[in-house]
Coordinates of C-alpha atoms and ligand atoms in Angstrom, one line a residue:
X217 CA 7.5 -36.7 -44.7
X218 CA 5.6 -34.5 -41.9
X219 CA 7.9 -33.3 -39.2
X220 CA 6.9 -32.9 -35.2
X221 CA 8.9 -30.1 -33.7
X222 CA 8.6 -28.4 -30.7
X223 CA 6.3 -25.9 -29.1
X224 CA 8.6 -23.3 -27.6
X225 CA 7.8 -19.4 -26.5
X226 CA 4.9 -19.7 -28.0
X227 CA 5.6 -20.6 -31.5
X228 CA 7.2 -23.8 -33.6
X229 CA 10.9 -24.6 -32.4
X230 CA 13.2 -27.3 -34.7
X231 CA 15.4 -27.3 -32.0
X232 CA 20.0 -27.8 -32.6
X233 CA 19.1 -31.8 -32.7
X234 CA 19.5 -34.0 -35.7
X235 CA 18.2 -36.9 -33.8
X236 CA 14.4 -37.9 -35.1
X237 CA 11.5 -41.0 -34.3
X238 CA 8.9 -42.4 -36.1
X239 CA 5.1 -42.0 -35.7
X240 CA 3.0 -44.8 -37.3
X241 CA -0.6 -45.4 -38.0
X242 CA -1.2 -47.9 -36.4
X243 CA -4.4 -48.7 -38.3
X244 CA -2.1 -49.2 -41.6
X245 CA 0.8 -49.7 -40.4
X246 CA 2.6 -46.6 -42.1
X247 CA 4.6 -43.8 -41.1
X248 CA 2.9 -40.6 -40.7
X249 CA 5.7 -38.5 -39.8
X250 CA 9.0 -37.8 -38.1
X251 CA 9.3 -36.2 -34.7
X252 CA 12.2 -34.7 -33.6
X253 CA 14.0 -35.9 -30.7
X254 CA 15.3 -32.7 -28.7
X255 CA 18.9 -32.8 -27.0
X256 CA 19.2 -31.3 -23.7
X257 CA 20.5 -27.8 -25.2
X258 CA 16.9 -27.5 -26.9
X259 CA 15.1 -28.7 -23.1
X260 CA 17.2 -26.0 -21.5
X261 CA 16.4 -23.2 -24.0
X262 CA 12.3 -24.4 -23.3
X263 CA 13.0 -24.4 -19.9
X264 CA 14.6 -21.2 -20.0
X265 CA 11.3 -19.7 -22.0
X266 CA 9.6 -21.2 -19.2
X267 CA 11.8 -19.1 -16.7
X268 CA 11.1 -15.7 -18.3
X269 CA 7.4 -15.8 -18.6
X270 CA 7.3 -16.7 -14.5
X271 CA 6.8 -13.7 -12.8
X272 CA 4.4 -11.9 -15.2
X273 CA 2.2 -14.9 -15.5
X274 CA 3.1 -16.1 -11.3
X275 CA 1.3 -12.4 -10.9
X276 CA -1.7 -12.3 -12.8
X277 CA -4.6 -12.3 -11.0
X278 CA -6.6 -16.0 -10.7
X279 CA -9.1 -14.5 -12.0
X280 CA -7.8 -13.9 -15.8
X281 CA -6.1 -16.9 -15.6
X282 CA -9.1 -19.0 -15.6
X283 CA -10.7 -16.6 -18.4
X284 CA -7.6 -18.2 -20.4
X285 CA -8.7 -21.6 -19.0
X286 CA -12.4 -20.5 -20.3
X287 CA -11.7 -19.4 -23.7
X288 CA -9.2 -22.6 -24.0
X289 CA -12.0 -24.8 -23.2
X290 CA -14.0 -23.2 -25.8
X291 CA -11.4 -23.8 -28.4
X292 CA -10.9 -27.4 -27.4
X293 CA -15.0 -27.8 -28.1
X294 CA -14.6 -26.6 -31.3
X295 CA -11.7 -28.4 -32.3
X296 CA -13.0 -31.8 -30.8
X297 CA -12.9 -33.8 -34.1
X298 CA -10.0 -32.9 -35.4
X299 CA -8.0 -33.6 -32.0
X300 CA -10.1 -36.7 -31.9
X301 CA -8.7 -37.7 -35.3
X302 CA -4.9 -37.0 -34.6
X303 CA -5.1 -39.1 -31.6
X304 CA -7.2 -42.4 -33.6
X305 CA -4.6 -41.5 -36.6
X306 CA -1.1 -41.9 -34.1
X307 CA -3.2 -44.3 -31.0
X308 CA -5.1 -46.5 -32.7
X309 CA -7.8 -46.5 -30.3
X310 CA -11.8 -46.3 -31.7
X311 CA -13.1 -42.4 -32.8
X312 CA -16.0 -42.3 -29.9
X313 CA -13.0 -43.4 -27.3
X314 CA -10.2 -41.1 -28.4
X315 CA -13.5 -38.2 -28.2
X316 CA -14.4 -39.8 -24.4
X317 CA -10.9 -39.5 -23.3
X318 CA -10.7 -36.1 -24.5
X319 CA -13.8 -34.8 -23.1
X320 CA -12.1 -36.0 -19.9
X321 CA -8.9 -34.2 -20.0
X322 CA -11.6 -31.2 -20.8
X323 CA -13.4 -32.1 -17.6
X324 CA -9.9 -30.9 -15.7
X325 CA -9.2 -27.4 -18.4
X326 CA -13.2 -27.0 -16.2
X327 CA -12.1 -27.4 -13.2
X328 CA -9.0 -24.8 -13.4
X329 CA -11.7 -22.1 -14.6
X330 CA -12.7 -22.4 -10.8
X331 CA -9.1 -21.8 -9.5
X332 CA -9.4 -18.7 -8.1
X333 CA -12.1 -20.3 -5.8
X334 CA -9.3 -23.4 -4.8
X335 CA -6.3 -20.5 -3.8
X336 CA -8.4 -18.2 -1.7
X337 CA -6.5 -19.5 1.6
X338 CA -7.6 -19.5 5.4
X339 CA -7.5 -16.5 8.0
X340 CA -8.0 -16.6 11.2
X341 CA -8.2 -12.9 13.5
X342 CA -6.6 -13.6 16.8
X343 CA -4.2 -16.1 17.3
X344 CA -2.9 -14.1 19.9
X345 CA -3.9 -11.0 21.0
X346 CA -4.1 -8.3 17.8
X347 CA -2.1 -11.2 16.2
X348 CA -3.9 -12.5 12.4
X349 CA -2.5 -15.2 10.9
X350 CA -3.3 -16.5 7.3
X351 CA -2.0 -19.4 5.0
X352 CA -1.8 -19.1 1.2
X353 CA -0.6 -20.8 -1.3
X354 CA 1.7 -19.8 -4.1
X355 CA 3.0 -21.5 -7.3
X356 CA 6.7 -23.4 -7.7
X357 CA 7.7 -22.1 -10.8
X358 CA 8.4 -24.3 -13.6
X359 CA 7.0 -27.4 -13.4
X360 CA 7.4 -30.4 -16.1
X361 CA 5.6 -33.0 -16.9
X362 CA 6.2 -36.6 -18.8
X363 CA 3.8 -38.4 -20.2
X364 CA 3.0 -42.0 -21.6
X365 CA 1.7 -43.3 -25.5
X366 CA -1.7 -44.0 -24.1
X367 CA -3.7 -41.3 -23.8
X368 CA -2.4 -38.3 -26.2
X369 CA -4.9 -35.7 -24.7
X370 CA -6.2 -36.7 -21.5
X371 CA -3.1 -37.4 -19.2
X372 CA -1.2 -33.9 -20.4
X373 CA -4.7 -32.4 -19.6
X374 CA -4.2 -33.9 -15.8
X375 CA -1.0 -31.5 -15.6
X376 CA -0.8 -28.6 -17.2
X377 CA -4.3 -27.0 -16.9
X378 CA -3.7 -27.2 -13.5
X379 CA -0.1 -26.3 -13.2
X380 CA -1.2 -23.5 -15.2
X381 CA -4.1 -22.0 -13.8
X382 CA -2.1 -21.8 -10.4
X383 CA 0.3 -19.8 -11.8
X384 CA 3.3 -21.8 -12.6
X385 CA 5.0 -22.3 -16.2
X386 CA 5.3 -25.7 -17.6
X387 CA 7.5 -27.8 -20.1
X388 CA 5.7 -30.8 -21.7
X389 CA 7.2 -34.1 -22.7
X390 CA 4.7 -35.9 -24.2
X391 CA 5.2 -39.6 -25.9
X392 CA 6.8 -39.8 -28.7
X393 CA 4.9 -42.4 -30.0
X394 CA 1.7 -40.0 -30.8
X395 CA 3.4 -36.4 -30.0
X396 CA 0.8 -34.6 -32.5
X397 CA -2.2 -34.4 -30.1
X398 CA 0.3 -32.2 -27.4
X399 CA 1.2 -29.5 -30.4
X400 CA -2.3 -29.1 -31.3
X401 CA -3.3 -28.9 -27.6
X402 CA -0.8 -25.9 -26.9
X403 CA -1.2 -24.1 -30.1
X404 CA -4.8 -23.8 -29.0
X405 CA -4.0 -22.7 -25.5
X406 CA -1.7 -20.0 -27.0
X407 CA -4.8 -19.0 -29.2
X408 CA -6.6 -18.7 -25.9
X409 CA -4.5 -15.6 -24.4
X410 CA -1.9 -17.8 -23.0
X411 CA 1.7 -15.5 -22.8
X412 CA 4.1 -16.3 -24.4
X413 CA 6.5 -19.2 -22.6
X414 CA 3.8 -20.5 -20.6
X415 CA 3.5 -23.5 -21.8
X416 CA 6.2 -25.2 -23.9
X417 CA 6.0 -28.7 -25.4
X418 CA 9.6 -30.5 -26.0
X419 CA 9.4 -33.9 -28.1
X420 CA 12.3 -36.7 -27.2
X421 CA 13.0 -39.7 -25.7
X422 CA 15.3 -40.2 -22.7
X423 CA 18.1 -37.1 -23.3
X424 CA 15.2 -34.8 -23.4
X425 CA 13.4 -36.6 -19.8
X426 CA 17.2 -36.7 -18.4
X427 CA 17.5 -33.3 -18.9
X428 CA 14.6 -32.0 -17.3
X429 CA 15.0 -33.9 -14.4
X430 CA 18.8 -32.3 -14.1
X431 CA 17.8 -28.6 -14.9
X432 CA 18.0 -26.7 -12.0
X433 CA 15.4 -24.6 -12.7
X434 CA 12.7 -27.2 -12.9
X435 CA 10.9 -27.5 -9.5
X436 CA 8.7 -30.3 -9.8
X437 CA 7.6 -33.2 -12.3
X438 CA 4.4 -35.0 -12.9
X439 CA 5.1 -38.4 -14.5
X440 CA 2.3 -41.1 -15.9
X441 CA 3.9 -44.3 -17.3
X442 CA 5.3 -47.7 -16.9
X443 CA 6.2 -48.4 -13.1
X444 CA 10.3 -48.9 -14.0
X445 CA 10.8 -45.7 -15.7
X446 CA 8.4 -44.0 -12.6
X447 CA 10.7 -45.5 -10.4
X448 CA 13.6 -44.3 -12.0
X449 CA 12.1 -40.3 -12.1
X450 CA 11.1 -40.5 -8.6
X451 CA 14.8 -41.3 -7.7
X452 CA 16.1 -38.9 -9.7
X453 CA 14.0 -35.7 -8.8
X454 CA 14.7 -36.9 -5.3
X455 CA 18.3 -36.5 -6.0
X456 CA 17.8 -33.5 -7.8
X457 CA 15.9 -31.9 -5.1
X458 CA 12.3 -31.6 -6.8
X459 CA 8.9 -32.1 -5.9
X460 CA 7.7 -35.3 -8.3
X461 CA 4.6 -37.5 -8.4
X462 CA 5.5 -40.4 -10.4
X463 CA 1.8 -42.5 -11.7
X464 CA 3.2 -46.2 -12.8
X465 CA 2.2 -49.3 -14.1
X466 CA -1.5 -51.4 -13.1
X467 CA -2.9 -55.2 -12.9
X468 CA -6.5 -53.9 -12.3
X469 CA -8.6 -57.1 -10.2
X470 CA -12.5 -57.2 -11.2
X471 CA -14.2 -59.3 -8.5
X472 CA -17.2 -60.6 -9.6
X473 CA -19.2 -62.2 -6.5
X474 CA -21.5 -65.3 -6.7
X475 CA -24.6 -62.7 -6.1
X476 CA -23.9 -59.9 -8.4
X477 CA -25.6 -59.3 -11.6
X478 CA -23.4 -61.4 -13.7
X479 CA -24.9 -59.5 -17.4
X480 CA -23.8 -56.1 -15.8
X481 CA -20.4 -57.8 -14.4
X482 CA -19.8 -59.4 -18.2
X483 CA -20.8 -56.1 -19.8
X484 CA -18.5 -54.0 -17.4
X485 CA -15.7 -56.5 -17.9
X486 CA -15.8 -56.4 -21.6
X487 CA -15.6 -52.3 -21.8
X488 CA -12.6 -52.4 -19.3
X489 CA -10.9 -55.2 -20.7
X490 CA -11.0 -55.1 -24.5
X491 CA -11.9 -51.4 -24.4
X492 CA -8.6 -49.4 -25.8
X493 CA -7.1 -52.9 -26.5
X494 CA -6.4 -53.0 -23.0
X495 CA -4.3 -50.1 -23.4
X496 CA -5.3 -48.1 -20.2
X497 CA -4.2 -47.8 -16.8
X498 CA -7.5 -48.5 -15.2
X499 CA -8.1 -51.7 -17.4
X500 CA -9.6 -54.7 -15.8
X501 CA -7.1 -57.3 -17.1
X502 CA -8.2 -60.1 -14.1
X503 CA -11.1 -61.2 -13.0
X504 CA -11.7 -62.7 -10.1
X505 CA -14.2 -65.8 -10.3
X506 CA -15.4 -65.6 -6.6
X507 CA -17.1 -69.4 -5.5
X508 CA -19.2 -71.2 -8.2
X509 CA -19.9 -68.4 -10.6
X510 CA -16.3 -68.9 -12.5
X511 CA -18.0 -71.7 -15.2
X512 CA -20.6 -69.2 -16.4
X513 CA -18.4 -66.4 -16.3
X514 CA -16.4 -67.9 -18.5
X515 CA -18.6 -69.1 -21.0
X516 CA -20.8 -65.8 -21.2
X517 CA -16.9 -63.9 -21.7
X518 CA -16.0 -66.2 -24.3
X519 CA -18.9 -66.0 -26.4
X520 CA -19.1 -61.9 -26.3
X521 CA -14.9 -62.0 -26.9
X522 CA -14.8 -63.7 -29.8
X523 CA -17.5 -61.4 -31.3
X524 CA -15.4 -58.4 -30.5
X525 CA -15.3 -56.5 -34.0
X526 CA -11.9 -55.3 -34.3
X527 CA -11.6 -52.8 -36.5
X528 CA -9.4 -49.6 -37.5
X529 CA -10.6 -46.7 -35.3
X530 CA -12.0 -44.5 -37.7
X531 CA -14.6 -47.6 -38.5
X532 CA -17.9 -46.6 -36.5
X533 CA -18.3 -50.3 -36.4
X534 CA -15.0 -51.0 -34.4
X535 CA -15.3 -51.7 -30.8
X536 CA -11.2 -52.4 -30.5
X537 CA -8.5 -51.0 -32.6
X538 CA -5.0 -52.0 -33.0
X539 CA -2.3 -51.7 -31.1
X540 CA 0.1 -48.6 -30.7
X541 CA 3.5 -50.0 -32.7
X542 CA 4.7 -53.0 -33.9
X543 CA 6.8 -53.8 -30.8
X544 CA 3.9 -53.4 -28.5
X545 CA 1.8 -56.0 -31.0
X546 CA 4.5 -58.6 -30.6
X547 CA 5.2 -58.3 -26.8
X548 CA 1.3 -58.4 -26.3
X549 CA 1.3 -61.9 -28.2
X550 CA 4.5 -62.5 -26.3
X551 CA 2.5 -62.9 -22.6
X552 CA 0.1 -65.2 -24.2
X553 CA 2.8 -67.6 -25.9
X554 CA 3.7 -67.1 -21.9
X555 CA 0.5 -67.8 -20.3
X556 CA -0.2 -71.0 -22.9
X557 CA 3.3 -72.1 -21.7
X558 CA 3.0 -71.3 -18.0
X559 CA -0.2 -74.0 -17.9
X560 CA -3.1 -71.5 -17.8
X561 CA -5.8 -72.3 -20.3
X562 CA -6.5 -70.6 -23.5
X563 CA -10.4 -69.8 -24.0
X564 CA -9.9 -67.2 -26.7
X565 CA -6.9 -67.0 -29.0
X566 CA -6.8 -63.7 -30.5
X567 CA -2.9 -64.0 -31.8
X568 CA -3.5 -65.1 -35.8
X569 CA -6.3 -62.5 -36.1
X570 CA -6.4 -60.6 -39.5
X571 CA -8.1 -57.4 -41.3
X572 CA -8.5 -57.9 -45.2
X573 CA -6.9 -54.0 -46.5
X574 CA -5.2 -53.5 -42.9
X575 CA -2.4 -56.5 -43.3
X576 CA 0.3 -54.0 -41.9
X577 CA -2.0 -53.1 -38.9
X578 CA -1.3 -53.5 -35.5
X579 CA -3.8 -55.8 -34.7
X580 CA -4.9 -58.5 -32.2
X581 CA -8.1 -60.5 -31.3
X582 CA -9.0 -60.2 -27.6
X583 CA -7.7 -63.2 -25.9
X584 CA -9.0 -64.9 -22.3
X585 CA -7.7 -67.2 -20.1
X586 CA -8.8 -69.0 -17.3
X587 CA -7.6 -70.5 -14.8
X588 CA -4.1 -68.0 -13.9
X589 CA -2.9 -68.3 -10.6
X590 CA -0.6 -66.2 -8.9
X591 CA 2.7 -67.7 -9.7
X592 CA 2.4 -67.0 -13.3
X593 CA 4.1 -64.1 -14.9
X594 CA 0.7 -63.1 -17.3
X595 CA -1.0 -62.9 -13.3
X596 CA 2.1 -60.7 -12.0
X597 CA 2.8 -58.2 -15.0
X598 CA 1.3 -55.7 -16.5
X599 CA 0.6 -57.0 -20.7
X600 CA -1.3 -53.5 -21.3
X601 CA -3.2 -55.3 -24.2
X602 CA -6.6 -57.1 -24.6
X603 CA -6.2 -60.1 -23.1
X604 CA -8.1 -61.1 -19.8
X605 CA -7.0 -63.9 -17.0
X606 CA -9.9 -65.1 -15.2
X607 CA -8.6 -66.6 -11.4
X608 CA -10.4 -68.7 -9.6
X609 CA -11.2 -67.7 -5.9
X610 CA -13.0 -69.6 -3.1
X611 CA -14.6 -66.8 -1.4
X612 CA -14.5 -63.0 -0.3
X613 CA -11.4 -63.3 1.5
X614 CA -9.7 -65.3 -0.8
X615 CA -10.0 -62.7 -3.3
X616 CA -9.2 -59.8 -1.4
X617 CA -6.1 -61.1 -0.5
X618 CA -5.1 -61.6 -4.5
X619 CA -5.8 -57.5 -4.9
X620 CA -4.0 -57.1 -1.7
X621 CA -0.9 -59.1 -2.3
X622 CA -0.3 -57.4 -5.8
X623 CA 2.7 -55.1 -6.3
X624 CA -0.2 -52.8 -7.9
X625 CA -2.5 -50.8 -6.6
X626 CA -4.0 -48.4 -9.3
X627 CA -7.9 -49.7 -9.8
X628 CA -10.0 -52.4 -8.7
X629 CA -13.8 -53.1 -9.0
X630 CA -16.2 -55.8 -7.1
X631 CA -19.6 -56.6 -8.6
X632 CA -21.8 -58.2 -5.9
X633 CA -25.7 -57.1 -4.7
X634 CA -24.7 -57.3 -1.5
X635 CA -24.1 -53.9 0.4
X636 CA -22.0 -55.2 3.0
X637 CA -19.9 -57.2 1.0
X638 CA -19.2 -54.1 -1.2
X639 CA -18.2 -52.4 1.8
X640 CA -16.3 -54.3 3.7
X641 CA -14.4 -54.6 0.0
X642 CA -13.6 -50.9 -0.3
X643 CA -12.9 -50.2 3.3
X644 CA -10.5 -52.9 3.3
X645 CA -8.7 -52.9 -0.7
X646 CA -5.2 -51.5 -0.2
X647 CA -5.7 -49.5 -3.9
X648 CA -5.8 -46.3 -5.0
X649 CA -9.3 -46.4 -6.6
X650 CA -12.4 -48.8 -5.9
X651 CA -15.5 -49.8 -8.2
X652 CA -18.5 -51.0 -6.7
X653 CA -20.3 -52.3 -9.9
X654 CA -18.3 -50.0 -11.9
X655 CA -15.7 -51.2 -14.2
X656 CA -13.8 -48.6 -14.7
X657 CA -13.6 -46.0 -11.4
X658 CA -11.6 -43.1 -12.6
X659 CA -12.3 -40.1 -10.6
X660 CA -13.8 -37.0 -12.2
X661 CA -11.9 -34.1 -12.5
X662 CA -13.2 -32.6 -9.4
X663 CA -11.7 -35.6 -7.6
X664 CA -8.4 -36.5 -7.9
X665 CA -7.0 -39.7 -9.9
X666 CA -4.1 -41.9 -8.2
X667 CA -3.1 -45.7 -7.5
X668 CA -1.3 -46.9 -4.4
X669 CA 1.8 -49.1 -4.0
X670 CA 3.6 -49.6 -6.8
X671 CA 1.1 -47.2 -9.2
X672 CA 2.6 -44.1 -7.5
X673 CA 5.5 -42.8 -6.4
X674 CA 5.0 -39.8 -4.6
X675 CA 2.2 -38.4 -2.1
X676 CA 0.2 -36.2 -4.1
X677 CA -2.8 -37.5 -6.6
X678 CA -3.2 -36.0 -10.0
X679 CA -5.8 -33.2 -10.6
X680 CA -8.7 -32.3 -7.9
X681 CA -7.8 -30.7 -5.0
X682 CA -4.1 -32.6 -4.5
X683 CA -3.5 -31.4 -8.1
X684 CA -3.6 -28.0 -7.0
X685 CA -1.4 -29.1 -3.4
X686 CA 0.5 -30.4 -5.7
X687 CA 1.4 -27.2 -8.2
X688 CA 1.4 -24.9 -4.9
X689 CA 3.4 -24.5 -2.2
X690 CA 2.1 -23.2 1.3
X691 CA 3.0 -20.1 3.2
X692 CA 1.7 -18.6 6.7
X693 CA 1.9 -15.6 7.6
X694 CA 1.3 -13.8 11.1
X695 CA 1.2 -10.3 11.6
X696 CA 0.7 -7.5 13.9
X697 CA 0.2 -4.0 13.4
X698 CA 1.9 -1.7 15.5
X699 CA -0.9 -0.2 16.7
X700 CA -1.7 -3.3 18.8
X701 CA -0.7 -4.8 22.1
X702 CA 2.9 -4.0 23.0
X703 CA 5.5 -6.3 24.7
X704 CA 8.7 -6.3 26.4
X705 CA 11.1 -9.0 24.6
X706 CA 10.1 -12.4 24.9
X707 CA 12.5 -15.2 25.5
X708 CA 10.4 -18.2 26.1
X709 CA 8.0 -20.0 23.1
X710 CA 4.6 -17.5 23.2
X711 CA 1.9 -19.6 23.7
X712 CA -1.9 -18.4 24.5
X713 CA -2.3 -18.1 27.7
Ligands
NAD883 P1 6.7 -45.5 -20.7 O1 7.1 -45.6 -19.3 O2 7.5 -46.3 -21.7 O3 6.9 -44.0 -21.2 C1 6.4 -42.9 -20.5 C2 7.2 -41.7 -20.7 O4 8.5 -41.9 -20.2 C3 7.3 -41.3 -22.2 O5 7.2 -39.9 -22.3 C4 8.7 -41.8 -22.6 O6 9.3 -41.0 -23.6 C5 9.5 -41.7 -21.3 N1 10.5 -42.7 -21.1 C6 10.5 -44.0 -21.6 N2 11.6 -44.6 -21.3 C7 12.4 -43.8 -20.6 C8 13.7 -43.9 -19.9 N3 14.4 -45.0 -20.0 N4 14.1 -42.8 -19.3 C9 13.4 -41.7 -19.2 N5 12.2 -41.5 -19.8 C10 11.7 -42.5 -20.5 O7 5.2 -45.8 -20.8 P2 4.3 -45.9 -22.1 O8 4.5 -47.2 -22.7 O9 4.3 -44.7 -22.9 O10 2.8 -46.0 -21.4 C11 2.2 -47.2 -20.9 C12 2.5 -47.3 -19.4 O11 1.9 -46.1 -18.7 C13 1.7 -48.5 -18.7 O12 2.6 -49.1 -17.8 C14 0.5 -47.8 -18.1 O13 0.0 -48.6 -17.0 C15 1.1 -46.5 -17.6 N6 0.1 -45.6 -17.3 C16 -0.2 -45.3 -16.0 C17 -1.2 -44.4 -15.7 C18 -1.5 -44.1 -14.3 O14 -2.3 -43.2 -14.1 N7 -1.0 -44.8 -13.3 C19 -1.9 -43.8 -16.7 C20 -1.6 -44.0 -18.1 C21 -0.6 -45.0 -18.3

């Protein structure tokens, strides 16, 4: 059996732990591999790697750290279908998706080649007389980051390019559901020039997260996964003292008005809420039926739903693949034993669905519902699968007030012609990031990507400029040379006079 280890000082670490997880297929249903769990000694001798290669790498210029970020993006180019394969072979998710979301986190390694750029600082000559004063901003140190099952590639790519390029070291702790993707990643970023210690990837489970978050010499996290375990790292870097931005948990509202262009709502709707098998943060998984256009909705989603080819993700003829693990299959047909249960109605019943060859597969049929109302649990919490709840709304207000009363706040999207409706709609949507006939508004990397409420914990977005507020901190500095104007002491506050 293939065994995961570690990425540490620049090279393959086993680590002291005996402790080990499994990595499926989730297309067959096998094990792949093995991946080793590492115990807090191995975190602290990653973190201490981390430590050493600080100052050196702290004061290279910006400059050859983007040539780093360069050649690394050249390398990821080249390497595109193999990473795209280990993250279909331990996701799930379709080849052409696993490539997009890759091509994303690429999008951010482009970005840090224009670092030096981002830390040039402000000046300004005379805040007092002969007095200059300048702001900069310098790196933290070691930074962490923690990430979730559902995108391999991309959500790493958020952190450590960034964390990187401004000059900080960082410890990885990917999922260890599909940890291969990370390894690969850092292996190539070590082939780019990358020193030695630089970037470390540490596989585990909560000892490994635990110990992070209570080494001292980590001095800030980034997080991306479910809202209860954000929670908890938010708390706990608190505690500890740390800088942390903690990404959660989404229920991502689609509100499709009475006046939109209901083929481009339907096809937007489809992509965001099947696409992945509703394994993404940003996934639409309720629509909004706004006035009388709920009927046709309906019957125009369930037609294209049930034709959804379902398919292992190295198919080209899949649009959905399975889902991640076993566990995740039967909580996913869990919510819609729930929803059937809670009263809403079942258009689409994906639950008995079946692959000739891929028996042991992780798969589901997309599912839709209609009629959910807000008292129901498949409304409230997040399934993070392919099934859809279409609500019924009376009018604009009515459905602003569903995507405002939600705990979430990552995504939403309205589909409407009218101008002012769309608007008023993103002026007034207490969420992080707003569509406006798009289905799926994630920010580019040259923007940054965060939800609101209960989505994040923490001030700072991911990537973009509040990724690199986030891996810096500020310093001023005011200075006069002796040369200038002279004083006698001062007792009072100077101000200008
Ligand atoms: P998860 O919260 O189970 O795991 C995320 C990370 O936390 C993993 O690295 C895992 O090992 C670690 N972890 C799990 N349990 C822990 C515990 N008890 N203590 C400490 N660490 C622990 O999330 P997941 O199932 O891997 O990913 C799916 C979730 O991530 C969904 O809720 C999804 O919405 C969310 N997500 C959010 C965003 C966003 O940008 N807001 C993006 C992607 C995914």
């Amino acid at each position: 059996m293939k065994v995961i280890k570690h990425f540490v000082n620049g090279k393959s670490f086993s680590g002291d732990s005996k402790r080990t997880g499994k990595v499926f297929n989730p297309a067959t249903g096998e094990q792949s591999a093995e991946v080793k769990f590492a115990s807090t000694k191995d975190v602290n001798e990653a973190v201490s790697s981390a430590k050493k290669a600080y100052p050196d790498w702290a004061n290279k210029p910006p400059l050859q750290r983007a040539r780093i970020m360069f050649k690394f993006k050249e390398l990821i180019e080249k390497n595109s279908d193999e990473l795209t394969k280990i993250i279909v072979s331990e996701h799930g998710k379709v080849y052409e998706d696993a490539k997009g979301s890759l091509v994303r986190g690429l999008e951010v390694v482009e970005y840090a080649c224009g670092i030096p750029q981002m830390l040039k600082g402000e000046f300004t000559e005379n805040v007092g007389s002969n007095i200059d004063s300048w702001s900069l901003r310098q790196p933290l140190g070691v930074c962490a980051g923690i990430t979730p099952f559902n995108f391999p590639a991309m959500v790493p790519m958020w952190m450590f390019p960034m964390a990187i390029a401004c000059g900080n070291t960082f410890v990885l702790k990917p999922s260890e559901k599909d940890p291969s993707c990370s390894i690969k990643l850092a292996e190539l970023l070590n082939e780019a020039g990358l020193p030695e210690g630089v970037l470390n990837v540490i596989n585990g489970d909560k000892e490994a997260v635990d110990a992070l978050i209570n080494n001292k010499e980590v001095t800030a996290i980034s997080f991306v996964g479910s809202t209860p375990i954000a929670k908890y790292i938010y708390e706990n870097c608190a505690k500890n003292e740390k800088r942390v931005q903690a990404l959660g948990g989404a229920k991502n509202h689609c509100v499709v008005m009475p006046d939109c262009d209901l083929d481009q709502a339907v096809n937007g709707l489809m992509g965001a809420a099947y696409g992945s098998a509703g394994e993404r943060c940003m996934a639409q998984s309720v629509a909004v039926a706004v006035g009388n256009i709920g009927d046709e909705l309906i019957d125009r989603l369930a037609r294209k739903v049930e034709a959804l080819k379902v398919g292992p993700g190295m198919d080209k003829q899949s649009e959905m693949g399975p889902l991640v693990t076993k566990e995740h299959l039967s909580k996913v047909k869990g919510y819609v034993d729930i929803g059937e249960k809670e009263g809403a109605k079942l258009i689409v019943d994906g639950r008995n669905f079946k692959l000739q060859g891929y028996e042991n597969g992780y798969y589901i049929g997309g599912c839709l519902f209609d009629h959910v109302t807000k008292d129901m649990r498949i409304y409230k919490e997040e399934i993070f699968g392919p099934v859809l709840s279409v609500v019924r709304a009376k009018d604009f207000n009515e459905s602003l007030q569903l995507v405002n009363d939600h705990e979430f706040g990552n995504g939403v999207s309205i589909f409407t012609r009218d101008g002012d409706t769309g608007r008023a709609f993103s002026n007034k949507a207490k969420i992080g990031m707003v569509g406006i006939n798009i289905p799926i508004p994630v920010p580019v990397a040259f923007h940054s990507f965060g939800g609101w409420k209960r989505s994040l914990f923490g001030d700072q977005h991911m990537h973009g400029p509040e990724g690199v507020r986030f891996y810096t901190k500020l310093k001023t500095i005011t200075s006069r040379w002796p040369s200038g104007s002279r004083s006698d002491p001062e007792f009072v506050m100077p101000t200008m006079k």
